[in-house]
Tab-separated table of C-alpha atoms in Angstrom:
chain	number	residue	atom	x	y	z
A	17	UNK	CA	19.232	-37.255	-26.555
A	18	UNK	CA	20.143	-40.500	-26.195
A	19	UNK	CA	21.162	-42.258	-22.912
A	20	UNK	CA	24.740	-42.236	-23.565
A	21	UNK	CA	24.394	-38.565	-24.029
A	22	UNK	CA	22.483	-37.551	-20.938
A	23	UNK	CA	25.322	-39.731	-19.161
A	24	UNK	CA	27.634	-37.858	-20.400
A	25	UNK	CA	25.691	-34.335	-20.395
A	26	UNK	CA	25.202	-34.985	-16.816
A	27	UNK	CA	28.992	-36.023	-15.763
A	28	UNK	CA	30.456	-32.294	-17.452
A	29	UNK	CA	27.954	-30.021	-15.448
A	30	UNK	CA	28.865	-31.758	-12.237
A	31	UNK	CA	32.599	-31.356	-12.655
A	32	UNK	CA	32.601	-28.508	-14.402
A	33	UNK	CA	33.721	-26.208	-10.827
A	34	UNK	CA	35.725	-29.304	-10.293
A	35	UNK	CA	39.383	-29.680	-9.123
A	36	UNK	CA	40.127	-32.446	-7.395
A	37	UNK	CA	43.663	-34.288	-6.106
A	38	UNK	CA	44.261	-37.961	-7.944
A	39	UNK	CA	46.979	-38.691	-5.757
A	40	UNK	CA	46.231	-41.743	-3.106
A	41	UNK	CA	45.394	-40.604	0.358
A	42	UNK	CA	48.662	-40.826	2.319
A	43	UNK	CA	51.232	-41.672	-0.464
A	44	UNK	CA	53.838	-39.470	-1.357
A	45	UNK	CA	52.275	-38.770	-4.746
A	46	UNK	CA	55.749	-37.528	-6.117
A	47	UNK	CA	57.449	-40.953	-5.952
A	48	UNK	CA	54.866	-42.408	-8.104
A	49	UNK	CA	54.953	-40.192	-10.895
A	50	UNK	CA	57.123	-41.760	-13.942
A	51	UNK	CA	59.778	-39.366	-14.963
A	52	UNK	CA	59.036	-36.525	-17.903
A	53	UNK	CA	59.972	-36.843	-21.821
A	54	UNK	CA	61.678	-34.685	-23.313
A	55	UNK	CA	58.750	-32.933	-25.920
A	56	UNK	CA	60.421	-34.959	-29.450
A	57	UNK	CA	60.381	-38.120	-27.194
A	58	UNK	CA	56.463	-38.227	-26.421
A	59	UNK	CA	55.227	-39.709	-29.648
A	60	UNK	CA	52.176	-38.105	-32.528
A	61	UNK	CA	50.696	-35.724	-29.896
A	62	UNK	CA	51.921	-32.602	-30.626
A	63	UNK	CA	54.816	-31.628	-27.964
A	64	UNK	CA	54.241	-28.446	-25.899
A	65	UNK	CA	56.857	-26.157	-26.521
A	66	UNK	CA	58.356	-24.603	-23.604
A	67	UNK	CA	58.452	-20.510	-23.752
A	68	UNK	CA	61.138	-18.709	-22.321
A	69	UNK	CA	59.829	-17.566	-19.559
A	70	UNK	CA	58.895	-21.465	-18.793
A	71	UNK	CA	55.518	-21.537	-19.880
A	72	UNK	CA	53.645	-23.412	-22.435
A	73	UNK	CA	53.029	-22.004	-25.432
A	74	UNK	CA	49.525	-21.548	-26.973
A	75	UNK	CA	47.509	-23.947	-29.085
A	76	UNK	CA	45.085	-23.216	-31.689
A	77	UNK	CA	42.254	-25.558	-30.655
A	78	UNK	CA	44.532	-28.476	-29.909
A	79	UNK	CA	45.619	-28.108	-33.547
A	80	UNK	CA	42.453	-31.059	-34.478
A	81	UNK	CA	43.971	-32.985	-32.144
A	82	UNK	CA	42.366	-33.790	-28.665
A	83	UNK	CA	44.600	-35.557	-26.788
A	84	UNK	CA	48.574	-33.301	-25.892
A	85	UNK	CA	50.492	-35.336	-23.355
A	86	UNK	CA	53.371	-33.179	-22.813
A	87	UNK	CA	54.079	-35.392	-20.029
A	88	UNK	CA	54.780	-38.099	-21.888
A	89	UNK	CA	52.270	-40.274	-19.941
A	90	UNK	CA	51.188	-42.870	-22.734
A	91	UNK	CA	52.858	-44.715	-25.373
A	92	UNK	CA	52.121	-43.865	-29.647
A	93	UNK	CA	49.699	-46.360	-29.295
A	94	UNK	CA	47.820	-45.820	-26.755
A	95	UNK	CA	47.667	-41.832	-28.007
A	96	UNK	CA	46.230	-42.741	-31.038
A	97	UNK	CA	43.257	-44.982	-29.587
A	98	UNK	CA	42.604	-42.110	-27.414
A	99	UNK	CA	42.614	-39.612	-29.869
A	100	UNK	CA	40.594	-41.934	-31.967
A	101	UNK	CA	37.833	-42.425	-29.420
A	102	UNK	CA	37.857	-38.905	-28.641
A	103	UNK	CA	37.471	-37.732	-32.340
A	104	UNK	CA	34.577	-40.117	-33.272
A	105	UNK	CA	32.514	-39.375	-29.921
A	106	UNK	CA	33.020	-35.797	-30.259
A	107	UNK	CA	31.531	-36.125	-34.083
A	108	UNK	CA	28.673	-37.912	-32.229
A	109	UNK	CA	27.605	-35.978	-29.932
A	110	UNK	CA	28.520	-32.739	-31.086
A	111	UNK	CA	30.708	-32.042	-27.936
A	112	UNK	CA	34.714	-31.506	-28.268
A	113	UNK	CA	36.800	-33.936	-26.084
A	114	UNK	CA	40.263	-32.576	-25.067
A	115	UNK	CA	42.610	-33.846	-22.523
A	116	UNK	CA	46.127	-32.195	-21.661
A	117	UNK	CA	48.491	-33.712	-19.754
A	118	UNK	CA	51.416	-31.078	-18.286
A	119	UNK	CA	54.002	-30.921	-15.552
A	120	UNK	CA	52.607	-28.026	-14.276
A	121	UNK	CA	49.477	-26.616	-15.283
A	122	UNK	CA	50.437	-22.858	-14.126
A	123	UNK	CA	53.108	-22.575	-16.785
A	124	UNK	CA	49.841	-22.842	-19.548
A	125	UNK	CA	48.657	-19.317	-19.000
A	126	UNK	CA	50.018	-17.691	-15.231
A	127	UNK	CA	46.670	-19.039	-13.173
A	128	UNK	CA	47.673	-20.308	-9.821
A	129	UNK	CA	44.262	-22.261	-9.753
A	130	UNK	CA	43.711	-25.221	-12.019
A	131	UNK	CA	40.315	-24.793	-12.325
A	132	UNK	CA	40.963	-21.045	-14.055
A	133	UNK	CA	44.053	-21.744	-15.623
A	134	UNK	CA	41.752	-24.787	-18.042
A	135	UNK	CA	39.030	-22.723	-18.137
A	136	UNK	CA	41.394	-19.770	-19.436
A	137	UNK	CA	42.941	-21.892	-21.649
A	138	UNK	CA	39.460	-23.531	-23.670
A	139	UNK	CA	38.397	-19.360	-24.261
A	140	UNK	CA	42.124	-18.352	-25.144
A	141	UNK	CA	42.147	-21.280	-27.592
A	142	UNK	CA	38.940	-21.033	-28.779
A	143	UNK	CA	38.611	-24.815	-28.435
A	144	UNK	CA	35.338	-26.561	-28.455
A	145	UNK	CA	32.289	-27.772	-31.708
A	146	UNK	CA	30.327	-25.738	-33.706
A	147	UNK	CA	29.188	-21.869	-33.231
A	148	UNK	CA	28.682	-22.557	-29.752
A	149	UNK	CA	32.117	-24.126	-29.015
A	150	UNK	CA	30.856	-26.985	-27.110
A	151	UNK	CA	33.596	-29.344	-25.512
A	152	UNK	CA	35.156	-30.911	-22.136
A	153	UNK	CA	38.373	-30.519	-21.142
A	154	UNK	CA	40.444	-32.625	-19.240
A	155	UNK	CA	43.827	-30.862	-17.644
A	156	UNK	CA	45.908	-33.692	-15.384
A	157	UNK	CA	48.885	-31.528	-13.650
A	158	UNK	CA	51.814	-34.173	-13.110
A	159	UNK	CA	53.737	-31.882	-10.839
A	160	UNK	CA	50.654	-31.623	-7.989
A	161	UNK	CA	48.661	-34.501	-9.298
A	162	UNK	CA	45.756	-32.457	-9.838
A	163	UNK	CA	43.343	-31.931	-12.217
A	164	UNK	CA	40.494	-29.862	-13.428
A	165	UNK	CA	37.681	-30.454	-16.194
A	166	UNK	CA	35.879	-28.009	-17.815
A	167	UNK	CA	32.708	-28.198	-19.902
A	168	UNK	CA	31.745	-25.478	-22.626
A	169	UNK	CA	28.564	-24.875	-24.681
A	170	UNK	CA	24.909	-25.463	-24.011
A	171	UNK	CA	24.840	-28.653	-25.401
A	172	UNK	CA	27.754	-29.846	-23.673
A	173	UNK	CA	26.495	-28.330	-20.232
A	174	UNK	CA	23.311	-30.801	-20.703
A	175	UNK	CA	24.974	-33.289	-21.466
A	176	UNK	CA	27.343	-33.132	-18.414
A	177	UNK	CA	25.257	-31.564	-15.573
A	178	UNK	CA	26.364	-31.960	-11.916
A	179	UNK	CA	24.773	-35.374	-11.750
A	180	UNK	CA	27.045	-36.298	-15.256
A	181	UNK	CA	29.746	-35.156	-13.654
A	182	UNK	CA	29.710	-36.778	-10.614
A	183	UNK	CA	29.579	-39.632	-12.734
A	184	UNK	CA	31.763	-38.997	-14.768
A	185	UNK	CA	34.699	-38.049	-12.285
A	186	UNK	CA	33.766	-41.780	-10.301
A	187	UNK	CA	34.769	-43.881	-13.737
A	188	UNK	CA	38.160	-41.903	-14.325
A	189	UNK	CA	39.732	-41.137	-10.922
A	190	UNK	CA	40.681	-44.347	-8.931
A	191	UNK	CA	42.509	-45.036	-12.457
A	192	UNK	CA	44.410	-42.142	-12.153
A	193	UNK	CA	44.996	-42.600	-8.698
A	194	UNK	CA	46.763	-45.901	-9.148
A	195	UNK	CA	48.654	-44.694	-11.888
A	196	UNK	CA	46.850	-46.735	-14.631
A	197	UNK	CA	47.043	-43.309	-17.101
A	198	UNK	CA	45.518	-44.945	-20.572
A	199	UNK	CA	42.689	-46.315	-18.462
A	200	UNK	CA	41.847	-43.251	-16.988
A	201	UNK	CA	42.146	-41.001	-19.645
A	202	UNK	CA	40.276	-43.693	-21.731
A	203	UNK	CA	37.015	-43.503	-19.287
A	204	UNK	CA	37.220	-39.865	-18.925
């Protein structure tokens, strides 16, 4: 493996039990939060459609895509550089790189806990590279300003072990905590 892979092998083991809060220590993380588009408004990611009993409805592996902002976070442009990156470092590495931006992530699949409800959502999905579906998956919930990652796969796991995603989690969150989405997203 190369160093950029043990970086980022490291970064998904670490996190992978993680759910953390990216709102700023004493701010009213509601205020902050820019207001949702409607699903045709937020640009080439594909819009999540609302069920109607108000959840999301299911994906089939992100549809080749790895970047839904539901939210409607970032602009066309800065989706497609994401999804860009994402797509060529995933071919890399061998490792699937998905990030889902939501209002609220227990309208994906019932789970009151972030950390189960992405977990839940990469197996119900069947998302992640090759026979052993390896991948990392970002979920941001707008709503609570939480978010969870998960990582899938042996290969994957090596890559991000609890060291990697440690590491990992320290280049993405101050970003998201100041509201700078593309940048986060961008180092996750």
């Amino acid at each position: 493996l190369s160093n950029d892979q043990i970086v980022v092998s490291g970064l998904a083991a670490a996190l992978g039990n993680t759910v953390m809060h990216f709102g700023k220590s004493g701010d009213s993380a509601q205020a902050s939060l820019p207001e949702a588009v409607p699903d045709e408004a937020v640009g080439q990611a594909p819009a999540a459609e609302i069920t109607a009993d108000g959840g999301y409805a299911r994906y089939s592996a992100f549809e080749g895509e790895c970047l839904i902002d539901s939210y409607g976070l970032l602009t066309e442009a800065e989706q497609a550089a994401i999804e860009s990156m994402a797509k060529q470092a995933g071919e890399k590495y061998g490792c699937g790189i998905y990030v889902m931006v939501v209002d609220d992530y227990t309208k994906l699949n019932g789970k009151t806990d972030i950390y189960e409800a992405n977990y839940t959502y990469y197996h119900d999905n069947k998302m992640g590279t090759g026979i052993d579906r390896n991948g990392i998956f970002l979920l941001l919930s707008m709503n609570s300003r939480d978010f969870s990652f998960f990582v899938y796969g042996d290969e994957a796991e090596y890559a991000f072990d609890s060291w990697g995603q440690q590491e990992l989690e320290s280049r993405f969150i101050d970003d998201l905590a100041d509201n700078r989405w593309y940048d986060g997203i961008e180092d996750f």
